[in-house]
Amino acid sequence: VVALGGEAGFATQRNTFPLQPEPPVPRSCSIGFYVDDLYNFSPTTNSFEARIWVWSVCPDSSLNPLDTLEFTNANTTTTNQESSTIEPNGVQYSNMQVSGKFRHEFNLRRYPFDRQLLQIVVENGNDPVEFEIYTADNVESRCAPDIGQDGLAVRGCSVKAGTHQYATSFGAPGEENSNGSGYSKVTVEIEMTRNSTLALFLKSTFVYFVAFLMAPFSLVMFK
């Protein structure tokens, strides 16, 4: 057995420790929406339909989130008019139009004074948040004015980014028994309320209807 001593021995022992891999630095893209139309509100099927524009701005052409976006609360979607350009500063801008039917549980207990918070949710369908994250374009995202149907009108429109955490690694090798995996998402929230004129009309109609039913009973009691 040969014992190594001095500085050489210390250096040899020090270099035997394994190096820890550097964690990946996630790449970031901005996602924005323009809600162009809302229609076919259906409390019986708990759904509504929308036509929207979606766009992304990424640091370079190696990323294009629109290719892998998942509309997680949609029953059906169709896309068209997809386009992508490289800007003079090197960033990649992409957009597309989407039409779809989205799930929403209508709560009509306070009708005609009900409030509906519609949501359209998109999620990264490819890379977890360790590799790619989405930010929300709060500046340019908005709803078109005067959209709505069946007495419902838009009162607020916002977009926010977050993470959908799954309690599984989806069987990825080397990640067994992990705490799961998270995927970046962006949510459009559209606050809708009944048109005040319609609400007052329905309320007054109900009052007159009750008065009409009570009139014969009042006459009998008077006699």
PDB file of C-alpha atoms in Angstrom:
ATOM      1  CA  VAL A   1       0.000   0.000   0.000  1.00  0.00           C
ATOM      2  CA  VAL A   2       1.394   3.378  -1.016  1.00  0.00           C
ATOM      3  CA  ALA A   3       0.258   6.339   1.058  1.00  0.00           C
ATOM      4  CA  LEU A   4       0.036   9.684  -0.711  1.00  0.00           C
ATOM      5  CA  GLY A   5       0.814  12.655   1.436  1.00  0.00           C
ATOM      6  CA  GLY A   6       1.367  16.354   1.239  1.00  0.00           C
ATOM      7  CA  GLU A   7      -0.323  18.633  -1.267  1.00  0.00           C
ATOM      8  CA  ALA A   8      -0.363  15.987  -3.986  1.00  0.00           C
ATOM      9  CA  GLY A   9      -2.266  13.541  -1.819  1.00  0.00           C
ATOM     10  CA  PHE A  10      -4.801  16.204  -0.735  1.00  0.00           C
ATOM     11  CA  ALA A  11      -5.410  17.270  -4.328  1.00  0.00           C
ATOM     12  CA  THR A  12      -5.929  13.667  -5.400  1.00  0.00           C
ATOM     13  CA  GLN A  13      -8.488  13.048  -2.678  1.00  0.00           C
ATOM     14  CA  ARG A  14     -10.251  16.353  -3.329  1.00  0.00           C
ATOM     15  CA  ASN A  15     -10.727  15.599  -7.037  1.00  0.00           C
ATOM     16  CA  THR A  16     -12.446  12.295  -6.311  1.00  0.00           C
ATOM     17  CA  PHE A  17     -15.659  14.033  -5.195  1.00  0.00           C
ATOM     18  CA  PRO A  18     -18.312  13.900  -7.977  1.00  0.00           C
ATOM     19  CA  LEU A  19     -19.334  17.222  -9.474  1.00  0.00           C
ATOM     20  CA  GLN A  20     -23.004  18.199  -9.117  1.00  0.00           C
ATOM     21  CA  PRO A  21     -24.656  18.983 -12.461  1.00  0.00           C
ATOM     22  CA  GLU A  22     -25.806  22.533 -12.923  1.00  0.00           C
ATOM     23  CA  PRO A  23     -29.631  22.859 -12.965  1.00  0.00           C
ATOM     24  CA  PRO A  24     -31.040  23.867 -16.345  1.00  0.00           C
ATOM     25  CA  VAL A  25     -31.931  27.506 -16.916  1.00  0.00           C
ATOM     26  CA  PRO A  26     -35.538  27.653 -18.181  1.00  0.00           C
ATOM     27  CA  ARG A  27     -36.190  29.542 -21.391  1.00  0.00           C
ATOM     28  CA  SER A  28     -39.061  32.027 -21.378  1.00  0.00           C
ATOM     29  CA  CYS A  29     -41.712  33.058 -23.918  1.00  0.00           C
ATOM     30  CA  SER A  30     -44.495  35.628 -23.580  1.00  0.00           C
ATOM     31  CA  ILE A  31     -48.056  34.486 -24.440  1.00  0.00           C
ATOM     32  CA  GLY A  32     -50.925  36.857 -25.260  1.00  0.00           C
ATOM     33  CA  PHE A  33     -54.600  36.679 -26.270  1.00  0.00           C
ATOM     34  CA  TYR A  34     -57.225  38.728 -28.031  1.00  0.00           C
ATOM     35  CA  VAL A  35     -60.761  37.412 -27.437  1.00  0.00           C
ATOM     36  CA  ASP A  36     -62.540  38.269 -30.662  1.00  0.00           C
ATOM     37  CA  ASP A  37     -65.978  36.713 -30.042  1.00  0.00           C
ATOM     38  CA  LEU A  38     -67.981  34.744 -27.448  1.00  0.00           C
ATOM     39  CA  TYR A  39     -71.162  32.857 -28.340  1.00  0.00           C
ATOM     40  CA  ASN A  40     -73.322  29.745 -27.848  1.00  0.00           C
ATOM     41  CA  PHE A  41     -73.499  29.953 -24.049  1.00  0.00           C
ATOM     42  CA  SER A  42     -75.074  26.654 -23.020  1.00  0.00           C
ATOM     43  CA  PRO A  43     -75.982  25.946 -19.360  1.00  0.00           C
ATOM     44  CA  THR A  44     -77.365  22.554 -20.455  1.00  0.00           C
ATOM     45  CA  THR A  45     -73.991  21.365 -21.802  1.00  0.00           C
ATOM     46  CA  ASN A  46     -71.880  23.582 -19.499  1.00  0.00           C
ATOM     47  CA  SER A  47     -69.953  25.052 -22.396  1.00  0.00           C
ATOM     48  CA  PHE A  48     -69.400  28.189 -24.442  1.00  0.00           C
ATOM     49  CA  GLU A  49     -67.694  28.898 -27.746  1.00  0.00           C
ATOM     50  CA  ALA A  50     -65.044  31.493 -28.516  1.00  0.00           C
ATOM     51  CA  ARG A  51     -62.894  32.810 -31.323  1.00  0.00           C
ATOM     52  CA  ILE A  52     -59.528  34.128 -30.169  1.00  0.00           C
ATOM     53  CA  TRP A  53     -56.122  35.185 -31.403  1.00  0.00           C
ATOM     54  CA  VAL A  54     -53.086  33.744 -29.604  1.00  0.00           C
ATOM     55  CA  TRP A  55     -49.513  34.956 -30.010  1.00  0.00           C
ATOM     56  CA  SER A  56     -46.088  34.235 -28.590  1.00  0.00           C
ATOM     57  CA  VAL A  57     -42.837  36.202 -28.403  1.00  0.00           C
ATOM     58  CA  CYS A  58     -39.673  34.130 -27.826  1.00  0.00           C
ATOM     59  CA  PRO A  59     -35.989  35.098 -27.602  1.00  0.00           C
ATOM     60  CA  ASP A  60     -35.033  33.143 -30.734  1.00  0.00           C
ATOM     61  CA  SER A  61     -36.323  30.728 -33.371  1.00  0.00           C
ATOM     62  CA  SER A  62     -35.515  27.613 -31.324  1.00  0.00           C
ATOM     63  CA  LEU A  63     -38.807  28.088 -29.447  1.00  0.00           C
ATOM     64  CA  ASN A  64     -42.350  28.210 -30.804  1.00  0.00           C
ATOM     65  CA  PRO A  65     -44.910  27.496 -28.073  1.00  0.00           C
ATOM     66  CA  LEU A  66     -47.849  27.663 -30.478  1.00  0.00           C
ATOM     67  CA  ASP A  67     -46.717  24.346 -31.948  1.00  0.00           C
ATOM     68  CA  THR A  68     -47.207  22.526 -28.624  1.00  0.00           C
ATOM     69  CA  LEU A  69     -49.930  24.526 -26.838  1.00  0.00           C
ATOM     70  CA  GLU A  70     -52.722  22.495 -25.221  1.00  0.00           C
ATOM     71  CA  PHE A  71     -56.126  24.070 -24.529  1.00  0.00           C
ATOM     72  CA  THR A  72     -56.760  22.097 -21.357  1.00  0.00           C
ATOM     73  CA  ASN A  73     -60.406  23.127 -20.810  1.00  0.00           C
ATOM     74  CA  ALA A  74     -61.497  22.762 -24.448  1.00  0.00           C
ATOM     75  CA  ASN A  75     -63.770  20.105 -25.898  1.00  0.00           C
ATOM     76  CA  THR A  76     -62.774  20.950 -29.476  1.00  0.00           C
ATOM     77  CA  THR A  77     -60.508  23.505 -31.167  1.00  0.00           C
ATOM     78  CA  THR A  78     -59.591  24.416 -34.723  1.00  0.00           C
ATOM     79  CA  THR A  79     -56.696  26.661 -35.744  1.00  0.00           C
ATOM     80  CA  ASN A  80     -55.979  28.681 -38.859  1.00  0.00           C
ATOM     81  CA  GLN A  81     -54.025  31.665 -40.156  1.00  0.00           C
ATOM     82  CA  GLU A  82     -50.835  30.577 -38.400  1.00  0.00           C
ATOM     83  CA  SER A  83     -47.783  32.723 -39.080  1.00  0.00           C
ATOM     84  CA  SER A  84     -44.293  33.230 -37.668  1.00  0.00           C
ATOM     85  CA  THR A  85     -41.609  35.855 -38.273  1.00  0.00           C
ATOM     86  CA  ILE A  86     -38.103  36.637 -37.043  1.00  0.00           C
ATOM     87  CA  GLU A  87     -37.895  40.275 -35.949  1.00  0.00           C
ATOM     88  CA  PRO A  88     -34.820  42.487 -36.589  1.00  0.00           C
ATOM     89  CA  ASN A  89     -33.717  42.055 -32.957  1.00  0.00           C
ATOM     90  CA  GLY A  90     -33.724  38.255 -33.371  1.00  0.00           C
ATOM     91  CA  VAL A  91     -36.889  37.417 -31.401  1.00  0.00           C
ATOM     92  CA  GLN A  92     -39.512  35.151 -32.943  1.00  0.00           C
ATOM     93  CA  TYR A  93     -43.111  36.358 -33.112  1.00  0.00           C
ATOM     94  CA  SER A  94     -45.859  33.820 -33.892  1.00  0.00           C
ATOM     95  CA  ASN A  95     -49.654  34.048 -33.913  1.00  0.00           C
ATOM     96  CA  MET A  96     -52.720  32.055 -34.880  1.00  0.00           C
ATOM     97  CA  GLN A  97     -56.506  32.196 -34.735  1.00  0.00           C
ATOM     98  CA  VAL A  98     -58.315  29.585 -32.651  1.00  0.00           C
ATOM     99  CA  SER A  99     -62.021  28.692 -32.549  1.00  0.00           C
ATOM    100  CA  GLY A 100     -63.238  26.245 -29.943  1.00  0.00           C
ATOM    101  CA  LYS A 101     -65.812  24.999 -27.463  1.00  0.00           C
ATOM    102  CA  PHE A 102     -64.722  25.406 -23.846  1.00  0.00           C
ATOM    103  CA  ARG A 103     -66.073  23.950 -20.617  1.00  0.00           C
ATOM    104  CA  HIS A 104     -67.738  26.193 -18.033  1.00  0.00           C
ATOM    105  CA  GLU A 105     -70.178  25.330 -15.257  1.00  0.00           C
ATOM    106  CA  PHE A 106     -72.893  27.967 -15.364  1.00  0.00           C
ATOM    107  CA  ASN A 107     -74.232  29.007 -11.948  1.00  0.00           C
ATOM    108  CA  LEU A 108     -77.681  30.523 -12.464  1.00  0.00           C
ATOM    109  CA  ARG A 109     -78.873  30.686  -8.843  1.00  0.00           C
ATOM    110  CA  ARG A 110     -78.832  34.509  -8.938  1.00  0.00           C
ATOM    111  CA  TYR A 111     -80.224  34.853 -12.477  1.00  0.00           C
ATOM    112  CA  PRO A 112     -80.749  37.481 -13.900  1.00  0.00           C
ATOM    113  CA  PHE A 113     -78.101  39.008 -11.620  1.00  0.00           C
ATOM    114  CA  ASP A 114     -75.625  36.170 -12.071  1.00  0.00           C
ATOM    115  CA  ARG A 115     -71.918  36.607 -12.758  1.00  0.00           C
ATOM    116  CA  GLN A 116     -70.001  34.188 -14.980  1.00  0.00           C
ATOM    117  CA  LEU A 117     -66.195  33.934 -14.937  1.00  0.00           C
ATOM    118  CA  LEU A 118     -65.261  32.252 -18.210  1.00  0.00           C
ATOM    119  CA  GLN A 119     -61.766  30.821 -18.614  1.00  0.00           C
ATOM    120  CA  ILE A 120     -59.595  29.751 -21.533  1.00  0.00           C
ATOM    121  CA  VAL A 121     -56.510  27.844 -20.363  1.00  0.00           C
ATOM    122  CA  VAL A 122     -53.433  26.997 -22.430  1.00  0.00           C
ATOM    123  CA  GLU A 123     -50.593  24.814 -21.195  1.00  0.00           C
ATOM    124  CA  ASN A 124     -47.157  23.786 -22.383  1.00  0.00           C
ATOM    125  CA  GLY A 125     -47.673  20.372 -23.930  1.00  0.00           C
ATOM    126  CA  ASN A 126     -44.007  19.530 -24.284  1.00  0.00           C
ATOM    127  CA  ASP A 127     -41.470  20.828 -21.726  1.00  0.00           C
ATOM    128  CA  PRO A 128     -41.843  21.144 -17.922  1.00  0.00           C
ATOM    129  CA  VAL A 129     -41.135  24.425 -16.139  1.00  0.00           C
ATOM    130  CA  GLU A 130     -37.521  23.423 -15.504  1.00  0.00           C
ATOM    131  CA  PHE A 131     -36.894  23.899 -19.222  1.00  0.00           C
ATOM    132  CA  GLU A 132     -39.532  26.345 -20.501  1.00  0.00           C
ATOM    133  CA  ILE A 133     -41.842  28.835 -18.823  1.00  0.00           C
ATOM    134  CA  TYR A 134     -44.572  31.155 -20.097  1.00  0.00           C
ATOM    135  CA  THR A 135     -45.169  34.726 -19.046  1.00  0.00           C
ATOM    136  CA  ALA A 136     -48.428  36.601 -19.687  1.00  0.00           C
ATOM    137  CA  ASP A 137     -48.619  39.552 -22.078  1.00  0.00           C
ATOM    138  CA  ASN A 138     -50.731  41.748 -19.799  1.00  0.00           C
ATOM    139  CA  VAL A 139     -50.156  44.854 -21.902  1.00  0.00           C
ATOM    140  CA  GLU A 140     -51.642  43.758 -25.222  1.00  0.00           C
ATOM    141  CA  SER A 141     -54.035  40.990 -24.131  1.00  0.00           C
ATOM    142  CA  ARG A 142     -57.685  42.065 -24.037  1.00  0.00           C
ATOM    143  CA  CYS A 143     -61.267  41.314 -25.116  1.00  0.00           C
ATOM    144  CA  ALA A 144     -62.974  42.920 -28.075  1.00  0.00           C
ATOM    145  CA  PRO A 145     -65.546  45.563 -27.058  1.00  0.00           C
ATOM    146  CA  ASP A 146     -69.258  44.768 -27.133  1.00  0.00           C
ATOM    147  CA  ILE A 147     -68.954  40.986 -27.324  1.00  0.00           C
ATOM    148  CA  GLY A 148     -71.448  38.687 -25.631  1.00  0.00           C
ATOM    149  CA  GLN A 149     -74.773  36.988 -26.152  1.00  0.00           C
ATOM    150  CA  ASP A 150     -78.066  36.170 -24.411  1.00  0.00           C
ATOM    151  CA  GLY A 151     -77.853  39.281 -22.237  1.00  0.00           C
ATOM    152  CA  LEU A 152     -74.312  38.515 -21.021  1.00  0.00           C
ATOM    153  CA  ALA A 153     -71.749  41.252 -21.575  1.00  0.00           C
ATOM    154  CA  VAL A 154     -68.029  41.463 -20.773  1.00  0.00           C
ATOM    155  CA  ARG A 155     -67.211  43.453 -17.640  1.00  0.00           C
ATOM    156  CA  GLY A 156     -63.581  42.430 -17.208  1.00  0.00           C
ATOM    157  CA  CYS A 157     -60.839  40.667 -19.156  1.00  0.00           C
ATOM    158  CA  SER A 158     -57.429  39.609 -17.803  1.00  0.00           C
ATOM    159  CA  VAL A 159     -54.631  37.119 -18.418  1.00  0.00           C
ATOM    160  CA  LYS A 160     -52.302  35.497 -15.877  1.00  0.00           C
ATOM    161  CA  ALA A 161     -49.479  32.952 -15.906  1.00  0.00           C
ATOM    162  CA  GLY A 162     -49.056  30.007 -13.548  1.00  0.00           C
ATOM    163  CA  THR A 163     -48.019  26.374 -13.221  1.00  0.00           C
ATOM    164  CA  HIS A 164     -50.096  23.198 -13.456  1.00  0.00           C
ATOM    165  CA  GLN A 165     -48.563  20.698 -11.061  1.00  0.00           C
ATOM    166  CA  TYR A 166     -49.065  17.013 -11.858  1.00  0.00           C
ATOM    167  CA  ALA A 167     -48.624  14.317  -9.188  1.00  0.00           C
ATOM    168  CA  THR A 168     -46.569  12.165 -11.562  1.00  0.00           C
ATOM    169  CA  SER A 169     -43.414  12.339 -13.664  1.00  0.00           C
ATOM    170  CA  PHE A 170     -45.271  10.517 -16.469  1.00  0.00           C
ATOM    171  CA  GLY A 171     -42.745   7.686 -16.253  1.00  0.00           C
ATOM    172  CA  ALA A 172     -39.710   9.768 -17.216  1.00  0.00           C
ATOM    173  CA  PRO A 173     -36.535   7.672 -16.646  1.00  0.00           C
ATOM    174  CA  GLY A 174     -34.582   8.761 -13.582  1.00  0.00           C
ATOM    175  CA  GLU A 175     -37.508  10.660 -12.068  1.00  0.00           C
ATOM    176  CA  GLU A 176     -39.315   7.774 -10.386  1.00  0.00           C
ATOM    177  CA  ASN A 177     -40.847   8.536  -6.968  1.00  0.00           C
ATOM    178  CA  SER A 178     -40.387  12.269  -7.546  1.00  0.00           C
ATOM    179  CA  ASN A 179     -42.775  14.950  -6.369  1.00  0.00           C
ATOM    180  CA  GLY A 180     -44.300  15.109  -9.821  1.00  0.00           C
ATOM    181  CA  SER A 181     -43.814  17.633 -12.580  1.00  0.00           C
ATOM    182  CA  GLY A 182     -45.073  21.114 -13.368  1.00  0.00           C
ATOM    183  CA  TYR A 183     -45.984  22.634 -16.723  1.00  0.00           C
ATOM    184  CA  SER A 184     -46.336  26.324 -17.450  1.00  0.00           C
ATOM    185  CA  LYS A 185     -49.814  27.638 -18.253  1.00  0.00           C
ATOM    186  CA  VAL A 186     -51.548  30.906 -19.100  1.00  0.00           C
ATOM    187  CA  THR A 187     -55.221  31.588 -18.296  1.00  0.00           C
ATOM    188  CA  VAL A 188     -57.597  34.128 -19.822  1.00  0.00           C
ATOM    189  CA  GLU A 189     -60.363  35.156 -17.399  1.00  0.00           C
ATOM    190  CA  ILE A 190     -63.446  36.862 -18.805  1.00  0.00           C
ATOM    191  CA  GLU A 191     -65.921  38.306 -16.319  1.00  0.00           C
ATOM    192  CA  MET A 192     -69.453  38.504 -17.695  1.00  0.00           C
ATOM    193  CA  THR A 193     -72.635  39.926 -16.162  1.00  0.00           C
ATOM    194  CA  ARG A 194     -76.184  40.363 -17.363  1.00  0.00           C
ATOM    195  CA  ASN A 195     -77.079  43.537 -19.164  1.00  0.00           C
ATOM    196  CA  SER A 196     -78.619  45.840 -16.535  1.00  0.00           C
ATOM    197  CA  THR A 197     -81.529  46.757 -18.822  1.00  0.00           C
ATOM    198  CA  LEU A 198     -82.388  43.092 -19.323  1.00  0.00           C
ATOM    199  CA  ALA A 199     -82.121  42.374 -15.600  1.00  0.00           C
ATOM    200  CA  LEU A 200     -84.480  45.234 -14.683  1.00  0.00           C
ATOM    201  CA  PHE A 201     -86.903  44.149 -17.402  1.00  0.00           C
ATOM    202  CA  LEU A 202     -87.002  40.561 -16.133  1.00  0.00           C
ATOM    203  CA  LYS A 203     -87.374  41.718 -12.549  1.00  0.00           C
ATOM    204  CA  SER A 204     -90.243  44.079 -13.369  1.00  0.00           C
ATOM    205  CA  THR A 205     -91.891  41.394 -15.532  1.00  0.00           C
ATOM    206  CA  PHE A 206     -91.764  38.963 -12.621  1.00  0.00           C
ATOM    207  CA  VAL A 207     -93.328  41.556 -10.279  1.00  0.00           C
ATOM    208  CA  TYR A 208     -96.164  42.270 -12.713  1.00  0.00           C
ATOM    209  CA  PHE A 209     -96.709  38.536 -13.250  1.00  0.00           C
ATOM    210  CA  VAL A 210     -97.079  37.923  -9.509  1.00  0.00           C
ATOM    211  CA  ALA A 211     -99.434  40.898  -9.209  1.00  0.00           C
ATOM    212  CA  PHE A 212    -101.533  39.517 -12.061  1.00  0.00           C
ATOM    213  CA  LEU A 213    -101.861  36.150 -10.312  1.00  0.00           C
ATOM    214  CA  MET A 214    -102.772  37.769  -6.990  1.00  0.00           C
ATOM    215  CA  ALA A 215    -105.447  40.058  -8.435  1.00  0.00           C
ATOM    216  CA  PRO A 216    -108.310  37.458  -8.530  1.00  0.00           C
ATOM    217  CA  PHE A 217    -107.595  36.356  -4.950  1.00  0.00           C
ATOM    218  CA  SER A 218    -107.575  39.950  -3.766  1.00  0.00           C
ATOM    219  CA  LEU A 219    -110.945  40.591  -5.430  1.00  0.00           C
ATOM    220  CA  VAL A 220    -112.498  37.514  -3.767  1.00  0.00           C
ATOM    221  CA  MET A 221    -111.151  38.492  -0.366  1.00  0.00           C
ATOM    222  CA  PHE A 222    -112.463  42.056  -0.797  1.00  0.00           C
ATOM    223  CA  LYS A 223    -115.964  40.833  -1.608  1.00  0.00           C
TER     224      LYS A 223
END
